[in-house]
């Protein structure tokens, strides 16, 4: 019997450590496999989620509808989704059933905001699922997990993005400081004849093509009609001048600034204008009354020419909205001064003018000609996408062709 240094008997256990090491080695390998492969799965999952987000946002970006134009084409949306998925992960297959057009309403109660039923309203959202599993692109081959019996892992990610028609104008919105008679805009949408302020049928034509990728305008028809912002008669313009979006006395520099970039925070904060804003969100909603300024300033010609082809928002004036929400009822209604008969939504001329703004719409300028009398400005309906507009909700005003930027639905 061996005696230890302490004077007590010592018993040797040969091989015990080796056995314990063998037992724990298997668990150690399992933990290493778990850590490495779980990290790999998380990395791929993150990449797929980013890809699904990009595809959904791109698809939603193809769901804007021009005023008077047919609903969005599903094939176009799906093609855009696949293009952006491929840009993120080249060669990744997206199944047909993994791209779904749907409707999303952020104002609805939780649990009922997303709907796949498009029978009563067009789609405004797209849901995209990208996967690596047995259905498409094959599962992930793991590195070490086969040691413990797990050779592959299935991974998928889903994203939903939506757009909303705009309801209100925020500071920084691309709003032109000119008011357009609502009938002129409606005439440019086609479908029926509209009468201008000169008592004549408003002429329209499809003469220009607007390239929405580079804002170039060319002399070719593109299926969208143009209308002159002012009428063809010098005695009956469709617009009597600029409108004050901000201070009551627009300077030339302020007018040009708003043509380029819309009203800013200082414009909205002006005491003469701030009372028109919604106190809850600080946005400008229709209907409201805008003061006018004298004529079409030739100093604005260069600025207007510079923005040819670029989408802008324009306020539309007319009678107080009637049952149709657009033209109102042509009745004897006293204007702000208590004596005018309101049939076209404008009272007075020049600096004394007041415009009854009934709605906003998206337009693009296709030609500027200030050489004659009256001065001419050709526009056509367009869709405008801005993160400075507020979404339309409930029974509030809805702009023609103006949308919020695409947004992801955050679970």
XYZ file of C-alpha atoms in Angstrom:
411
model
C 0.000 0.000 0.000
C 1.291 3.429 -0.981
C 1.515 6.134 1.645
C 0.997 9.728 0.545
C 3.069 12.647 1.827
C 0.269 13.430 4.237
C 0.609 10.040 5.827
C -2.669 8.699 4.398
C -2.964 5.763 2.053
C -3.098 6.756 -1.699
C -5.130 4.874 -4.303
C -4.151 5.337 -7.998
C -6.980 5.415 -10.592
C -5.157 4.847 -13.894
C -7.098 6.079 -17.022
C -9.799 8.049 -15.187
C -8.844 11.415 -16.734
C -8.710 9.891 -20.195
C -12.217 8.523 -19.818
C -13.537 11.857 -18.540
C -11.776 13.665 -21.428
C -13.375 11.322 -23.944
C -16.801 11.914 -22.423
C -16.461 15.693 -22.336
C -14.793 15.889 -25.760
C -18.023 14.803 -27.434
C -19.950 17.505 -25.583
C -17.237 20.064 -26.418
C -17.388 19.196 -30.122
C -21.159 19.488 -29.959
C -20.927 22.970 -28.396
C -18.358 24.092 -30.986
C -20.570 22.741 -33.772
C -23.570 24.455 -32.226
C -21.777 27.811 -31.904
C -20.280 27.840 -35.404
C -23.315 26.529 -37.230
C -25.791 28.681 -35.294
C -23.670 31.711 -36.176
C -23.655 30.647 -39.829
C -27.429 30.167 -39.813
C -27.893 33.595 -38.201
C -25.626 35.195 -40.824
C -27.586 33.656 -43.702
C -30.890 34.546 -42.023
C -29.791 38.182 -41.736
C -28.763 38.251 -45.382
C -32.081 36.734 -46.447
C -33.990 39.256 -44.316
C -32.095 42.143 -45.900
C -32.832 40.675 -49.309
C -36.531 40.238 -48.542
C -36.695 43.837 -47.257
C -35.075 45.165 -50.424
C -37.361 43.109 -52.648
C -40.506 44.209 -50.797
C -39.535 47.890 -50.855
C -38.710 47.697 -54.559
C -42.004 45.972 -55.296
C -43.961 48.573 -53.344
C -42.129 51.224 -55.351
C -43.844 49.891 -58.479
C -47.348 50.185 -57.044
C -47.869 53.896 -57.620
C -50.791 54.655 -59.917
C -51.063 57.694 -62.146
C -54.372 59.542 -61.877
C -56.826 58.053 -64.369
C -54.555 55.092 -65.140
C -55.346 51.379 -64.625
C -54.353 49.527 -61.420
C -50.850 48.270 -60.880
C -49.661 45.367 -63.038
C -48.835 42.364 -60.855
C -46.224 41.024 -63.278
C -44.349 44.355 -63.157
C -44.268 44.294 -59.360
C -43.002 40.711 -59.261
C -40.320 41.418 -61.854
C -39.073 44.349 -59.766
C -38.986 42.175 -56.624
C -36.938 39.491 -58.377
C -34.531 42.053 -59.814
C -33.682 43.450 -56.391
C -33.486 40.004 -54.811
C -30.972 39.012 -57.461
C -28.968 42.191 -56.870
C -28.626 41.223 -53.202
C -28.106 37.473 -53.647
C -27.345 36.623 -57.280
C -29.093 33.499 -58.490
C -31.533 33.234 -55.583
C -34.876 31.855 -56.782
C -38.102 33.447 -55.525
C -41.152 31.244 -55.906
C -44.247 32.674 -57.567
C -46.321 32.026 -54.468
C -43.714 33.788 -52.307
C -44.576 37.192 -53.806
C -48.035 38.281 -52.668
C -49.825 41.527 -53.429
C -51.945 42.653 -50.500
C -53.371 45.653 -48.685
C -51.981 47.215 -45.537
C -53.718 49.876 -43.457
C -51.604 51.213 -40.586
C -54.666 52.994 -39.178
C -56.663 49.778 -38.684
C -56.786 47.886 -35.414
C -53.858 45.619 -34.625
C -54.398 42.186 -36.096
C -56.534 43.459 -38.981
C -54.121 45.741 -40.798
C -52.979 43.244 -43.444
C -55.418 41.728 -45.924
C -54.998 39.557 -49.015
C -58.549 40.281 -50.168
C -58.287 42.752 -53.053
C -61.904 42.521 -54.183
C -62.906 45.874 -52.705
C -59.674 47.886 -52.991
C -56.431 47.658 -55.011
C -53.187 46.403 -53.551
C -50.895 48.871 -51.853
C -48.439 46.381 -50.350
C -46.276 43.456 -51.381
C -45.130 40.573 -49.187
C -41.943 38.746 -50.146
C -40.544 35.508 -48.764
C -37.045 34.338 -49.654
C -35.926 30.922 -48.584
C -33.243 28.301 -48.526
C -35.072 25.090 -47.837
C -36.469 22.040 -49.595
C -38.872 24.229 -51.617
C -36.284 26.534 -53.168
C -32.518 27.139 -53.265
C -31.807 24.016 -51.088
C -31.192 24.007 -47.311
C -27.904 25.189 -45.775
C -25.129 22.601 -45.541
C -23.749 22.876 -42.010
C -20.057 22.615 -41.061
C -19.766 20.665 -37.815
C -23.316 19.782 -36.878
C -23.170 16.506 -38.902
C -21.038 15.189 -36.034
C -24.166 15.267 -33.887
C -26.512 14.237 -36.696
C -27.692 17.581 -38.145
C -26.431 17.974 -41.707
C -28.681 20.769 -43.020
C -30.834 23.687 -41.856
C -33.820 25.386 -43.503
C -33.870 29.190 -43.391
C -36.461 31.697 -44.646
C -37.257 35.398 -44.217
C -40.395 37.404 -44.970
C -40.869 41.146 -45.423
C -43.901 43.302 -46.228
C -43.670 46.848 -47.590
C -46.498 49.250 -48.337
C -47.264 52.661 -49.775
C -50.028 55.077 -48.826
C -51.785 57.776 -50.768
C -50.890 61.141 -49.294
C -53.300 63.302 -47.351
C -51.342 66.311 -46.116
C -48.411 68.506 -47.103
C -45.477 68.751 -44.728
C -42.653 71.288 -44.771
C -40.165 70.271 -47.441
C -42.803 68.710 -49.712
C -42.223 69.472 -53.424
C -45.231 71.807 -53.591
C -45.429 74.369 -56.412
C -46.615 77.843 -55.356
C -49.178 77.990 -58.183
C -52.857 77.107 -58.009
C -54.495 75.229 -60.890
C -58.189 75.148 -61.650
C -59.403 71.668 -60.737
C -61.216 71.202 -64.049
C -57.959 71.611 -65.962
C -56.347 68.824 -64.010
C -59.393 66.583 -64.407
C -59.338 67.254 -68.164
C -55.730 66.045 -68.363
C -56.826 62.707 -66.908
C -59.181 62.205 -69.873
C -62.490 60.369 -69.903
C -64.744 63.329 -70.550
C -64.795 66.998 -71.595
C -64.352 69.689 -68.970
C -65.187 73.363 -69.308
C -62.508 75.945 -68.541
C -62.934 79.300 -66.879
C -63.295 80.871 -70.362
C -66.435 78.787 -70.998
C -64.714 76.595 -73.604
C -63.895 72.878 -73.583
C -60.424 72.526 -72.107
C -58.042 71.279 -74.838
C -55.636 68.441 -74.043
C -53.009 66.591 -76.069
C -50.583 63.712 -75.682
C -47.419 65.193 -77.147
C -44.684 64.534 -74.595
C -42.968 61.564 -73.003
C -41.514 61.884 -69.513
C -38.722 59.449 -68.642
C -39.288 58.713 -64.966
C -35.731 57.455 -64.427
C -33.813 60.520 -65.591
C -36.610 63.174 -65.844
C -35.926 63.780 -69.541
C -38.853 65.042 -71.610
C -39.109 64.296 -75.318
C -41.586 65.054 -78.106
C -43.270 61.679 -78.215
C -46.657 60.524 -76.873
C -46.541 58.415 -73.715
C -50.227 57.734 -73.078
C -50.602 60.564 -70.543
C -52.257 63.770 -71.704
C -50.991 67.315 -71.185
C -52.947 70.450 -70.453
C -51.934 74.103 -70.372
C -51.873 75.380 -66.817
C -53.339 78.639 -68.140
C -56.143 78.693 -70.665
C -55.669 79.428 -74.354
C -57.512 82.730 -73.920
C -55.760 85.810 -72.599
C -59.044 86.977 -71.128
C -59.688 83.805 -69.183
C -56.607 82.268 -67.585
C -56.993 79.095 -65.577
C -54.641 80.596 -63.032
C -54.508 84.247 -61.977
C -51.033 84.104 -60.485
C -49.029 82.532 -57.707
C -50.357 81.581 -54.286
C -48.854 82.329 -50.910
C -47.591 79.203 -49.202
C -46.125 80.918 -46.175
C -45.844 84.674 -45.868
C -48.411 86.944 -47.460
C -45.829 88.795 -49.568
C -43.812 86.314 -51.623
C -40.496 87.721 -52.801
C -39.001 86.612 -56.099
C -36.260 84.703 -54.295
C -38.828 82.986 -52.083
C -40.948 82.041 -55.079
C -37.970 80.561 -56.922
C -36.893 78.674 -53.786
C -40.331 77.090 -53.463
C -40.350 76.112 -57.149
C -37.122 74.219 -56.602
C -37.707 72.681 -53.181
C -41.170 73.525 -51.877
C -42.098 75.404 -48.687
C -39.758 75.045 -45.736
C -40.225 75.125 -41.965
C -39.957 78.917 -41.878
C -42.766 79.217 -44.441
C -45.017 76.995 -42.368
C -44.151 78.899 -39.204
C -45.128 82.250 -40.680
C -47.907 83.722 -38.477
C -49.943 84.654 -41.552
C -50.032 81.019 -42.655
C -49.590 78.836 -39.570
C -53.306 78.984 -38.708
C -53.998 76.937 -41.873
C -51.997 73.977 -40.562
C -53.316 70.952 -38.713
C -52.367 71.397 -35.034
C -51.863 67.661 -34.507
C -49.179 67.008 -37.129
C -48.313 70.479 -38.466
C -49.313 69.512 -42.016
C -51.368 71.428 -44.564
C -54.621 69.746 -45.604
C -57.318 70.674 -48.098
C -59.661 72.441 -48.178
C -58.112 75.765 -47.257
C -57.986 79.293 -48.618
C -54.741 80.593 -50.155
C -54.003 84.235 -50.876
C -52.853 85.110 -54.380
C -50.089 87.254 -55.829
C -49.853 89.108 -59.123
C -49.406 87.158 -62.352
C -46.868 84.644 -63.617
C -43.540 86.244 -62.890
C -41.045 85.929 -65.736
C -38.316 85.737 -63.099
C -39.621 82.257 -62.313
C -39.182 81.047 -65.906
C -35.646 79.748 -65.389
C -36.627 77.844 -62.244
C -39.674 76.317 -63.918
C -37.576 75.341 -66.931
C -35.000 73.724 -64.639
C -37.600 71.407 -63.093
C -39.122 70.195 -66.378
C -39.716 66.455 -66.016
C -39.451 66.466 -62.210
C -42.602 65.476 -60.272
C -44.227 68.200 -58.210
C -47.404 68.685 -56.157
C -49.801 71.426 -57.181
C -52.787 72.834 -55.267
C -56.097 72.719 -57.168
C -58.756 75.344 -56.632
C -62.479 75.142 -57.262
C -65.869 75.469 -55.580
C -66.272 73.985 -52.134
C -66.372 70.204 -52.601
C -69.845 68.846 -53.302
C -71.191 65.293 -53.380
C -68.603 64.230 -55.990
C -65.761 65.604 -53.891
C -64.324 67.496 -56.846
C -66.378 70.130 -58.636
C -68.902 70.965 -55.970
C -72.327 72.360 -56.618
C -72.695 75.494 -58.714
C -74.991 77.439 -56.417
C -75.023 81.031 -55.300
C -72.684 80.941 -52.346
C -71.232 84.056 -50.813
C -67.462 84.313 -50.948
C -65.232 85.605 -48.134
C -66.316 89.213 -48.710
C -70.004 88.267 -48.511
C -70.921 89.360 -52.042
C -69.185 87.208 -54.644
C -70.957 84.309 -56.283
C -68.686 81.294 -56.053
C -68.687 79.245 -59.247
C -64.987 78.661 -59.867
C -63.365 78.873 -56.441
C -61.458 82.134 -56.840
C -62.372 85.594 -55.571
C -60.738 88.733 -56.922
C -57.583 89.013 -59.044
C -53.883 89.617 -58.525
C -52.896 90.548 -54.985
C -56.552 90.612 -53.926
C -57.228 87.047 -55.112
C -58.181 84.247 -52.757
C -58.228 80.637 -53.923
C -60.417 77.915 -52.491
C -57.976 74.998 -52.565
C -60.037 71.809 -52.743
C -57.298 69.199 -53.229
C -53.690 68.517 -54.253
C -52.404 66.530 -57.224
C -49.151 65.247 -58.679
C -47.972 66.848 -61.922
C -44.870 67.215 -64.048
C -44.014 70.222 -66.212
C -43.351 69.286 -69.840
C -42.894 72.729 -71.476
C -42.506 76.372 -70.444
C -43.315 79.227 -72.838
C -43.406 82.750 -71.437
C -42.921 84.436 -74.808
C -46.567 85.163 -75.583
C -49.721 86.387 -73.910
C -50.951 84.525 -72.006
C -47.871 82.793 -70.681
C -48.106 79.020 -71.007
C -47.050 76.151 -68.802
C -47.795 72.614 -70.009
C -48.235 69.907 -67.399
C -49.333 66.288 -67.291
C -50.478 64.173 -64.335
C -47.669 62.377 -62.555
C -47.081 60.398 -59.404
C -45.038 62.044 -56.683
C -43.276 60.096 -53.955
C -42.191 62.036 -50.887
C -41.299 61.349 -47.278
C -42.519 64.855 -46.438
C -46.213 64.128 -47.012
C -48.557 62.575 -44.467
C -50.475 59.374 -45.254
C -54.191 59.617 -45.939
C -56.263 57.805 -43.374
C -59.921 57.297 -42.617
C -62.208 59.758 -44.369
C -59.602 62.527 -44.720
C -58.440 64.115 -47.988
C -56.570 61.990 -50.522
C -54.211 63.472 -53.084
C -54.273 62.468 -56.743
C -51.058 60.647 -57.618
C -49.137 61.636 -54.461
C -47.784 58.889 -52.212
C -45.679 58.371 -49.149
C -42.320 56.651 -49.594
C -42.438 52.837 -49.326
C -42.231 51.611 -45.748
C -41.622 48.215 -44.188
C -44.231 46.716 -41.919
C -42.467 46.282 -38.584
C -43.877 43.241 -36.743
